Amino acid sequence: MARKQSDYLAALLAEDGPGPKDSGLIRLNPHAGSEERPDRVQERVRGTTLLGRESALARVASGEVRQVTQLLLDPTRVKVWEGNARSYRHLTEESCRELIDSILAEGGQKVPAVVRRIEGDPDHDYEVIAGTRRHWSIRWLRANHYPDMQFLAQVAQLDDEAAFRLADLENRARADVSDLERARNYRVALASHYGNHQTRMAERLKLSKGWLSKMLKIATLPDTVVDAFASPAELALRPAYALAQLLDDPDGQPAILATAERLAAEQRARRADRQPPLPASEVLHRLQDAPRRLAGIGATEPLCELSHHGRPIVSVRSANRQGVTLRLHAGSGADLDDMLSAVRQALEALEAQGRGLKR
């Protein structure tokens, strides 16, 4: 019997039975009034041990006691379950730095992940249900001077719904799992595990129905809007829910989507130039104000395209059947390419609202 298994059974035997514990191998025989022979005592102890071991195994088989299997795995043979909300591609050395340092300080991973065995995949033997960051960190360490690092995992038998609940429970305590990621995960799970019954899902996850309803709402945000932000993590529940409600308006939706596309292009340009991204507050304001600005109703200023410095490049002074009048602003900090791009974006925005030159 393996050392770990024998230790586990020994622990079970220590708990087995309500009677008093013996302090030694030699007992006093009350009938003989003298010590028993040691060989007879050893024989009786062996018999008792075998009976206790059978009792322990019976308790495991009945489910009264559950064996927990932990393995040291090659992380390349383990993949992340697709039902987990955490975005594996968004994990970085920076976001996992604290965990990486902890693993190094402790000489390896100490807290096991939860995995389940998979069949029919020639490249993988297990999939991670809970412990995505641990899996990523071990893989990173193996690729960066620690090739012998192993992935510690606890093997569990779970159906998809139970796996989803376990993964969600872990992700709730993680700040690096955005509300949007969780919301999209909930939307898939609602159809996959709960037959599109929100009440049943809320009960199983022990969530309020109102909160779950809002999360499912922000899951409808299109990628066009999400890409306008520097990171999905910037889309918290409250502002994301407000945007999702605005997109329900068929009159305002085209304006928001057109503005989101321009913001996404601006964010890409900033990343390429190694400039700081547009702050979430500015992105949110421009998206929420887009329907009013592009329709010209109640706007505080004309339709205006801004430079990387936040100053206006071009603004629409008028747009009617006679044509479109644009104003190019001095001191915007934009070069010629930026100005031409801003003019194009302004004209495209007008076209999206039916106020362009093609009428």
Tab-separated table of C-alpha atoms in Angstrom:
chain	number	residue	atom	x	y	z
A	1	MET	CA	0.000	0.000	0.000
A	2	ALA	CA	1.334	3.460	-0.897
A	3	ARG	CA	2.577	5.674	1.900
A	4	LYS	CA	-0.116	8.319	1.374
A	5	GLN	CA	-2.906	5.748	1.365
A	6	SER	CA	-1.629	4.069	4.507
A	7	ASP	CA	-1.356	7.407	6.279
A	8	TYR	CA	-4.905	8.230	5.224
A	9	LEU	CA	-6.237	4.927	6.518
A	10	ALA	CA	-4.303	5.377	9.741
A	11	ALA	CA	-6.050	8.683	10.267
A	12	LEU	CA	-9.402	7.013	9.701
A	13	LEU	CA	-8.566	4.248	12.133
A	14	ALA	CA	-7.691	6.813	14.773
A	15	GLU	CA	-11.266	8.105	14.521
A	16	ASP	CA	-12.931	4.695	14.222
A	17	GLY	CA	-15.084	3.564	17.129
A	18	PRO	CA	-16.315	5.336	20.252
A	19	GLY	CA	-14.312	3.231	22.730
A	20	PRO	CA	-11.273	4.354	24.729
A	21	LYS	CA	-7.875	4.398	23.026
A	22	ASP	CA	-5.176	1.908	24.065
A	23	SER	CA	-1.913	3.359	25.298
A	24	GLY	CA	0.321	0.381	24.430
A	25	LEU	CA	0.631	-3.001	22.852
A	26	ILE	CA	0.676	-5.071	26.107
A	27	ARG	CA	-2.590	-5.394	27.974
A	28	LEU	CA	-3.292	-6.869	31.404
A	29	ASN	CA	-5.448	-9.977	31.323
A	30	PRO	CA	-8.020	-9.536	34.105
A	31	HIS	CA	-8.633	-13.254	34.252
A	32	ALA	CA	-5.032	-14.450	34.445
A	33	GLY	CA	-3.794	-11.677	36.696
A	34	SER	CA	-0.569	-11.465	34.709
A	35	GLU	CA	0.700	-9.966	31.474
A	36	GLU	CA	-0.184	-11.665	28.218
A	37	ARG	CA	2.593	-12.958	26.059
A	38	PRO	CA	3.756	-10.271	23.625
A	39	ASP	CA	3.377	-12.554	20.600
A	40	ARG	CA	-0.304	-13.178	21.432
A	41	VAL	CA	-0.863	-9.456	21.955
A	42	GLN	CA	0.734	-8.633	18.598
A	43	GLU	CA	-1.448	-11.249	16.889
A	44	ARG	CA	-4.604	-9.782	18.425
A	45	VAL	CA	-3.554	-6.257	17.481
A	46	ARG	CA	-2.998	-7.363	13.889
A	47	GLY	CA	-6.492	-8.817	13.812
A	48	THR	CA	-7.968	-5.645	15.230
A	49	THR	CA	-6.051	-3.565	12.681
A	50	LEU	CA	-7.373	-5.640	9.792
A	51	LEU	CA	-10.932	-5.305	11.066
A	52	GLY	CA	-10.450	-1.574	11.481
A	53	ARG	CA	-9.039	-1.266	7.989
A	54	GLU	CA	-12.019	-3.123	6.546
A	55	SER	CA	-14.290	-0.793	8.493
A	56	ALA	CA	-12.467	2.235	7.139
A	57	LEU	CA	-12.701	0.989	3.558
A	58	ALA	CA	-16.398	0.286	4.059
A	59	ARG	CA	-16.901	3.871	5.250
A	60	VAL	CA	-15.168	5.159	2.122
A	61	ALA	CA	-17.255	2.900	-0.127
A	62	SER	CA	-20.509	3.983	1.518
A	63	GLY	CA	-19.731	7.673	1.037
A	64	GLU	CA	-19.510	8.377	4.766
A	65	VAL	CA	-15.860	9.239	4.220
A	66	ARG	CA	-14.659	10.543	0.859
A	67	GLN	CA	-11.147	10.007	-0.396
A	68	VAL	CA	-9.540	13.068	-1.925
A	69	THR	CA	-7.137	12.334	-4.758
A	70	GLN	CA	-4.389	14.869	-5.353
A	71	LEU	CA	-1.973	14.565	-8.243
A	72	LEU	CA	1.116	16.351	-9.504
A	73	LEU	CA	0.408	16.936	-13.185
A	74	ASP	CA	2.204	18.222	-16.233
A	75	PRO	CA	0.312	21.498	-16.870
A	76	THR	CA	0.626	21.081	-20.631
A	77	ARG	CA	-1.624	18.021	-20.338
A	78	VAL	CA	-4.277	20.072	-18.566
A	79	LYS	CA	-6.587	22.593	-20.214
A	80	VAL	CA	-8.963	25.130	-18.722
A	81	TRP	CA	-12.647	24.202	-18.790
A	82	GLU	CA	-14.470	26.395	-21.271
A	83	GLY	CA	-17.282	26.970	-18.777
A	84	ASN	CA	-15.038	29.027	-16.484
A	85	ALA	CA	-15.654	32.775	-16.498
A	86	ARG	CA	-12.006	33.748	-16.169
A	87	SER	CA	-10.437	34.824	-19.452
A	88	TYR	CA	-7.194	32.847	-19.733
A	89	ARG	CA	-5.844	35.072	-22.501
A	90	HIS	CA	-6.060	38.149	-20.282
A	91	LEU	CA	-3.816	36.630	-17.599
A	92	THR	CA	-0.322	38.128	-17.555
A	93	GLU	CA	2.859	37.922	-15.532
A	94	GLU	CA	1.881	41.213	-13.910
A	95	SER	CA	-1.597	40.056	-12.882
A	96	CYS	CA	-0.215	36.759	-11.514
A	97	ARG	CA	3.010	38.138	-10.043
A	98	GLU	CA	1.962	37.779	-6.409
A	99	LEU	CA	0.913	34.163	-6.941
A	100	ILE	CA	4.121	33.364	-8.837
A	101	ASP	CA	6.242	34.781	-6.017
A	102	SER	CA	4.236	32.801	-3.463
A	103	ILE	CA	4.772	29.528	-5.349
A	104	LEU	CA	8.508	30.203	-5.542
A	105	ALA	CA	8.738	31.126	-1.860
A	106	GLU	CA	6.955	27.918	-0.805
A	107	GLY	CA	8.951	25.682	-3.117
A	108	GLY	CA	5.975	24.786	-5.250
A	109	GLN	CA	2.214	25.022	-5.441
A	110	LYS	CA	0.620	24.232	-2.078
A	111	VAL	CA	-3.084	24.903	-2.675
A	112	PRO	CA	-4.455	22.364	-5.167
A	113	ALA	CA	-6.624	23.318	-8.091
A	114	VAL	CA	-9.772	21.329	-8.849
A	115	VAL	CA	-9.758	19.331	-12.077
A	116	ARG	CA	-11.785	16.573	-13.648
A	117	ARG	CA	-10.684	13.867	-16.024
A	118	ILE	CA	-11.641	14.142	-19.686
A	119	GLU	CA	-11.828	11.488	-22.361
A	120	GLY	CA	-11.306	11.598	-26.091
A	121	ASP	CA	-8.787	14.449	-26.118
A	122	PRO	CA	-5.362	13.255	-27.315
A	123	ASP	CA	-3.665	16.418	-26.052
A	124	HIS	CA	-5.153	16.687	-22.562
A	125	ASP	CA	-6.007	14.380	-19.683
A	126	TYR	CA	-7.721	16.845	-17.322
A	127	GLU	CA	-9.477	20.201	-17.373
A	128	VAL	CA	-9.305	22.905	-14.704
A	129	ILE	CA	-12.580	23.695	-12.963
A	130	ALA	CA	-11.142	25.994	-10.283
A	131	GLY	CA	-7.572	27.252	-10.202
A	132	THR	CA	-7.014	28.914	-13.569
A	133	ARG	CA	-4.464	31.395	-12.218
A	134	ARG	CA	-2.519	28.580	-10.551
A	135	HIS	CA	-2.436	26.679	-13.841
A	136	TRP	CA	-1.258	29.755	-15.750
A	137	SER	CA	1.413	30.540	-13.140
A	138	ILE	CA	2.853	27.011	-13.162
A	139	ARG	CA	3.015	27.059	-16.953
A	140	TRP	CA	4.729	30.444	-16.850
A	141	LEU	CA	7.285	29.197	-14.304
A	142	ARG	CA	8.044	26.113	-16.402
A	143	ALA	CA	8.694	28.371	-19.384
A	144	ASN	CA	10.853	30.720	-17.306
A	145	HIS	CA	13.699	28.776	-15.672
A	146	TYR	CA	11.623	26.339	-13.564
A	147	PRO	CA	10.960	23.402	-15.931
A	148	ASP	CA	10.351	20.925	-13.104
A	149	MET	CA	7.388	22.768	-11.594
A	150	GLN	CA	4.309	20.532	-11.331
A	151	PHE	CA	0.642	21.447	-11.251
A	152	LEU	CA	-0.988	20.264	-8.011
A	153	ALA	CA	-4.612	19.296	-8.564
A	154	GLN	CA	-7.455	17.601	-6.747
A	155	VAL	CA	-9.462	15.305	-9.000
A	156	ALA	CA	-13.232	15.625	-8.672
A	157	GLN	CA	-16.187	13.938	-10.338
A	158	LEU	CA	-18.504	16.777	-11.329
A	159	ASP	CA	-21.187	17.285	-13.926
A	160	ASP	CA	-21.174	20.563	-15.861
A	161	GLU	CA	-23.672	22.310	-13.594
A	162	ALA	CA	-21.741	21.432	-10.445
A	163	ALA	CA	-18.507	22.444	-12.159
A	164	PHE	CA	-20.036	25.794	-13.067
A	165	ARG	CA	-21.159	26.452	-9.494
A	166	LEU	CA	-17.734	25.562	-8.118
A	167	ALA	CA	-15.925	27.789	-10.620
A	168	ASP	CA	-18.336	30.657	-9.971
A	169	LEU	CA	-17.865	30.369	-6.224
A	170	GLU	CA	-14.116	30.771	-6.640
A	171	ASN	CA	-14.404	33.633	-9.131
A	172	ARG	CA	-16.670	35.700	-6.879
A	173	ALA	CA	-13.751	36.352	-4.547
A	174	ARG	CA	-11.389	37.324	-7.375
A	175	ALA	CA	-11.082	41.003	-8.242
A	176	ASP	CA	-9.395	40.168	-11.552
A	177	VAL	CA	-12.517	38.477	-12.911
A	178	SER	CA	-14.552	41.329	-14.351
A	179	ASP	CA	-18.297	41.725	-13.992
A	180	LEU	CA	-18.587	41.430	-17.764
A	181	GLU	CA	-16.728	38.102	-17.843
A	182	ARG	CA	-18.952	36.700	-15.123
A	183	ALA	CA	-22.065	38.075	-16.821
A	184	ARG	CA	-21.253	36.396	-20.130
A	185	ASN	CA	-20.478	33.193	-18.282
A	186	TYR	CA	-23.886	33.388	-16.560
A	187	ARG	CA	-25.640	33.924	-19.870
A	188	VAL	CA	-24.154	30.744	-21.338
A	189	ALA	CA	-24.841	28.785	-18.153
A	190	LEU	CA	-28.456	29.961	-18.050
A	191	ALA	CA	-29.154	28.191	-21.319
A	192	SER	CA	-26.800	25.252	-20.798
A	193	HIS	CA	-27.601	24.260	-17.214
A	194	TYR	CA	-30.865	25.903	-16.158
A	195	GLY	CA	-33.145	25.753	-19.196
A	196	ASN	CA	-33.269	29.586	-19.371
A	197	HIS	CA	-35.033	29.712	-15.979
A	198	GLN	CA	-33.530	32.671	-14.109
A	199	THR	CA	-35.313	31.867	-10.852
A	200	ARG	CA	-33.908	28.354	-10.756
A	201	MET	CA	-30.427	29.631	-11.545
A	202	ALA	CA	-30.600	32.287	-8.833
A	203	GLU	CA	-31.671	29.680	-6.284
A	204	ARG	CA	-28.874	27.281	-7.207
A	205	LEU	CA	-26.232	30.019	-7.043
A	206	LYS	CA	-27.813	31.634	-3.982
A	207	LEU	CA	-28.050	35.014	-5.712
A	208	SER	CA	-30.834	37.580	-5.712
A	209	LYS	CA	-33.011	37.451	-8.816
A	210	GLY	CA	-32.653	41.203	-9.343
A	211	TRP	CA	-28.863	41.095	-9.282
A	212	LEU	CA	-28.745	38.106	-11.623
A	213	SER	CA	-31.122	39.856	-14.014
A	214	LYS	CA	-28.774	42.847	-14.222
A	215	MET	CA	-25.774	40.610	-14.813
A	216	LEU	CA	-27.569	38.846	-17.649
A	217	LYS	CA	-28.448	42.228	-19.113
A	218	ILE	CA	-24.852	43.457	-19.312
A	219	ALA	CA	-23.931	40.179	-20.984
A	220	THR	CA	-25.754	41.521	-24.058
A	221	LEU	CA	-23.196	44.315	-24.551
A	222	PRO	CA	-21.604	43.832	-27.994
A	223	ASP	CA	-17.837	43.554	-28.422
A	224	THR	CA	-17.892	46.868	-30.287
A	225	VAL	CA	-18.821	48.646	-27.061
A	226	VAL	CA	-16.484	46.582	-24.881
A	227	ASP	CA	-13.529	47.349	-27.168
A	228	ALA	CA	-14.055	51.064	-26.579
A	229	PHE	CA	-12.659	50.559	-23.074
A	230	ALA	CA	-9.021	49.918	-22.297
A	231	SER	CA	-9.958	46.642	-20.584
A	232	PRO	CA	-13.151	44.663	-19.935
A	233	ALA	CA	-12.332	45.022	-16.236
A	234	GLU	CA	-13.295	48.706	-16.480
A	235	LEU	CA	-16.906	47.778	-17.187
A	236	ALA	CA	-18.368	47.445	-13.713
A	237	LEU	CA	-21.962	46.350	-13.200
A	238	ARG	CA	-23.602	49.756	-12.749
A	239	PRO	CA	-22.206	51.632	-15.798
A	240	ALA	CA	-22.383	48.518	-17.956
A	241	TYR	CA	-26.055	48.047	-17.062
A	242	ALA	CA	-26.773	51.683	-17.943
A	243	LEU	CA	-25.109	51.243	-21.349
A	244	ALA	CA	-27.022	48.037	-22.019
A	245	GLN	CA	-30.285	49.856	-21.329
A	246	LEU	CA	-29.343	52.693	-23.711
A	247	LEU	CA	-28.660	50.161	-26.455
A	248	ASP	CA	-32.273	48.977	-26.192
A	249	ASP	CA	-33.330	52.264	-27.804
A	250	PRO	CA	-33.389	51.643	-31.586
A	251	ASP	CA	-32.948	55.362	-32.254
A	252	GLY	CA	-29.890	55.783	-30.045
A	253	GLN	CA	-28.203	52.438	-30.685
A	254	PRO	CA	-26.530	53.361	-34.026
A	255	ALA	CA	-25.033	56.482	-32.465
A	256	ILE	CA	-23.568	54.520	-29.543
A	257	LEU	CA	-22.117	51.833	-31.807
A	258	ALA	CA	-20.585	54.392	-34.177
A	259	THR	CA	-19.022	56.252	-31.256
A	260	ALA	CA	-17.760	52.976	-29.785
A	261	GLU	CA	-16.001	52.105	-33.038
A	262	ARG	CA	-14.227	55.465	-33.080
A	263	LEU	CA	-13.242	55.107	-29.432
A	264	ALA	CA	-11.877	51.607	-30.070
A	265	ALA	CA	-9.779	52.948	-32.948
A	266	GLU	CA	-8.499	55.710	-30.703
A	267	GLN	CA	-7.590	53.214	-27.984
A	268	ARG	CA	-5.664	51.116	-30.511
A	269	ALA	CA	-3.790	54.175	-31.717
A	270	ARG	CA	-2.877	55.097	-28.159
A	271	ARG	CA	-1.563	51.599	-27.475
A	272	ALA	CA	0.484	51.698	-30.668
A	273	ASP	CA	1.974	55.050	-29.622
A	274	ARG	CA	2.500	53.760	-26.059
A	275	GLN	CA	0.266	56.474	-24.700
A	276	PRO	CA	-2.022	55.978	-21.708
A	277	PRO	CA	-5.505	54.767	-22.678
A	278	LEU	CA	-8.574	56.913	-22.507
A	279	PRO	CA	-9.947	56.736	-18.967
A	280	ALA	CA	-13.121	54.751	-18.457
A	281	SER	CA	-14.988	57.828	-17.233
A	282	GLU	CA	-14.369	59.654	-20.518
A	283	VAL	CA	-15.288	56.633	-22.620
A	284	LEU	CA	-18.485	56.157	-20.660
A	285	HIS	CA	-19.441	59.828	-20.981
A	286	ARG	CA	-18.912	59.864	-24.743
A	287	LEU	CA	-20.905	56.674	-25.236
A	288	GLN	CA	-23.806	57.817	-23.078
A	289	ASP	CA	-23.866	61.233	-24.743
A	290	ALA	CA	-23.604	59.832	-28.271
A	291	PRO	CA	-27.354	59.667	-29.065
A	292	ARG	CA	-27.865	63.316	-28.126
A	293	ARG	CA	-24.721	64.575	-29.843
A	294	LEU	CA	-25.249	62.758	-33.123
A	295	ALA	CA	-28.937	63.634	-33.286
A	296	GLY	CA	-28.203	67.241	-32.393
A	297	ILE	CA	-30.922	67.196	-29.720
A	298	GLY	CA	-30.131	68.723	-26.370
A	299	ALA	CA	-26.396	68.551	-26.989
A	300	THR	CA	-24.179	70.996	-25.173
A	301	GLU	CA	-21.875	71.221	-28.224
A	302	PRO	CA	-21.892	70.183	-31.910
A	303	LEU	CA	-20.681	66.775	-33.035
A	304	CYS	CA	-16.970	66.880	-32.332
A	305	GLU	CA	-14.005	64.564	-32.847
A	306	LEU	CA	-11.270	64.814	-30.210
A	307	SER	CA	-7.505	64.362	-30.469
A	308	HIS	CA	-5.374	62.099	-28.277
A	309	HIS	CA	-4.924	65.127	-26.032
A	310	GLY	CA	-8.668	65.439	-25.490
A	311	ARG	CA	-8.930	68.641	-27.567
A	312	PRO	CA	-11.327	69.052	-30.521
A	313	ILE	CA	-9.971	68.399	-34.007
A	314	VAL	CA	-13.097	68.874	-36.073
A	315	SER	CA	-16.681	69.743	-35.255
A	316	VAL	CA	-19.861	69.760	-37.323
A	317	ARG	CA	-21.332	73.238	-37.514
A	318	SER	CA	-24.316	72.275	-39.628
A	319	ALA	CA	-25.707	69.364	-41.602
A	320	ASN	CA	-28.701	69.892	-43.875
A	321	ARG	CA	-29.866	69.384	-47.433
A	322	GLN	CA	-27.499	72.085	-48.620
A	323	GLY	CA	-24.460	70.202	-47.341
A	324	VAL	CA	-22.237	69.749	-44.298
A	325	THR	CA	-20.145	72.467	-42.697
A	326	LEU	CA	-17.114	71.372	-40.699
A	327	ARG	CA	-14.771	73.400	-38.559
A	328	LEU	CA	-11.132	72.387	-38.115
A	329	HIS	CA	-9.790	73.559	-34.765
A	330	ALA	CA	-6.327	74.997	-34.211
A	331	GLY	CA	-4.280	73.833	-31.244
A	332	SER	CA	-5.682	70.299	-31.204
A	333	GLY	CA	-2.226	68.729	-31.275
A	334	ALA	CA	-3.308	66.527	-34.192
A	335	ASP	CA	-1.199	65.983	-37.288
A	336	LEU	CA	-2.522	65.873	-40.844
A	337	ASP	CA	-3.338	62.157	-40.728
A	338	ASP	CA	-5.301	62.615	-37.500
A	339	MET	CA	-7.235	65.520	-39.022
A	340	LEU	CA	-8.150	63.548	-42.135
A	341	SER	CA	-9.187	60.597	-39.979
A	342	ALA	CA	-11.318	62.858	-37.782
A	343	VAL	CA	-13.067	64.353	-40.827
A	344	ARG	CA	-13.794	60.858	-42.139
A	345	GLN	CA	-15.162	59.737	-38.755
A	346	ALA	CA	-17.377	62.810	-38.483
A	347	LEU	CA	-18.822	62.216	-41.951
A	348	GLU	CA	-19.341	58.515	-41.215
A	349	ALA	CA	-21.146	59.404	-37.992
A	350	LEU	CA	-23.451	61.737	-39.890
A	351	GLU	CA	-24.140	59.029	-42.470
A	352	ALA	CA	-25.055	56.617	-39.682
A	353	GLN	CA	-27.706	59.091	-38.543
A	354	GLY	CA	-29.034	59.808	-42.017
A	355	ARG	CA	-27.640	63.350	-41.903
A	356	GLY	CA	-24.762	62.825	-44.315
A	357	LEU	CA	-24.211	63.984	-47.869
A	358	LYS	CA	-25.937	60.933	-49.368
A	359	ARG	CA	-29.624	61.614	-48.846
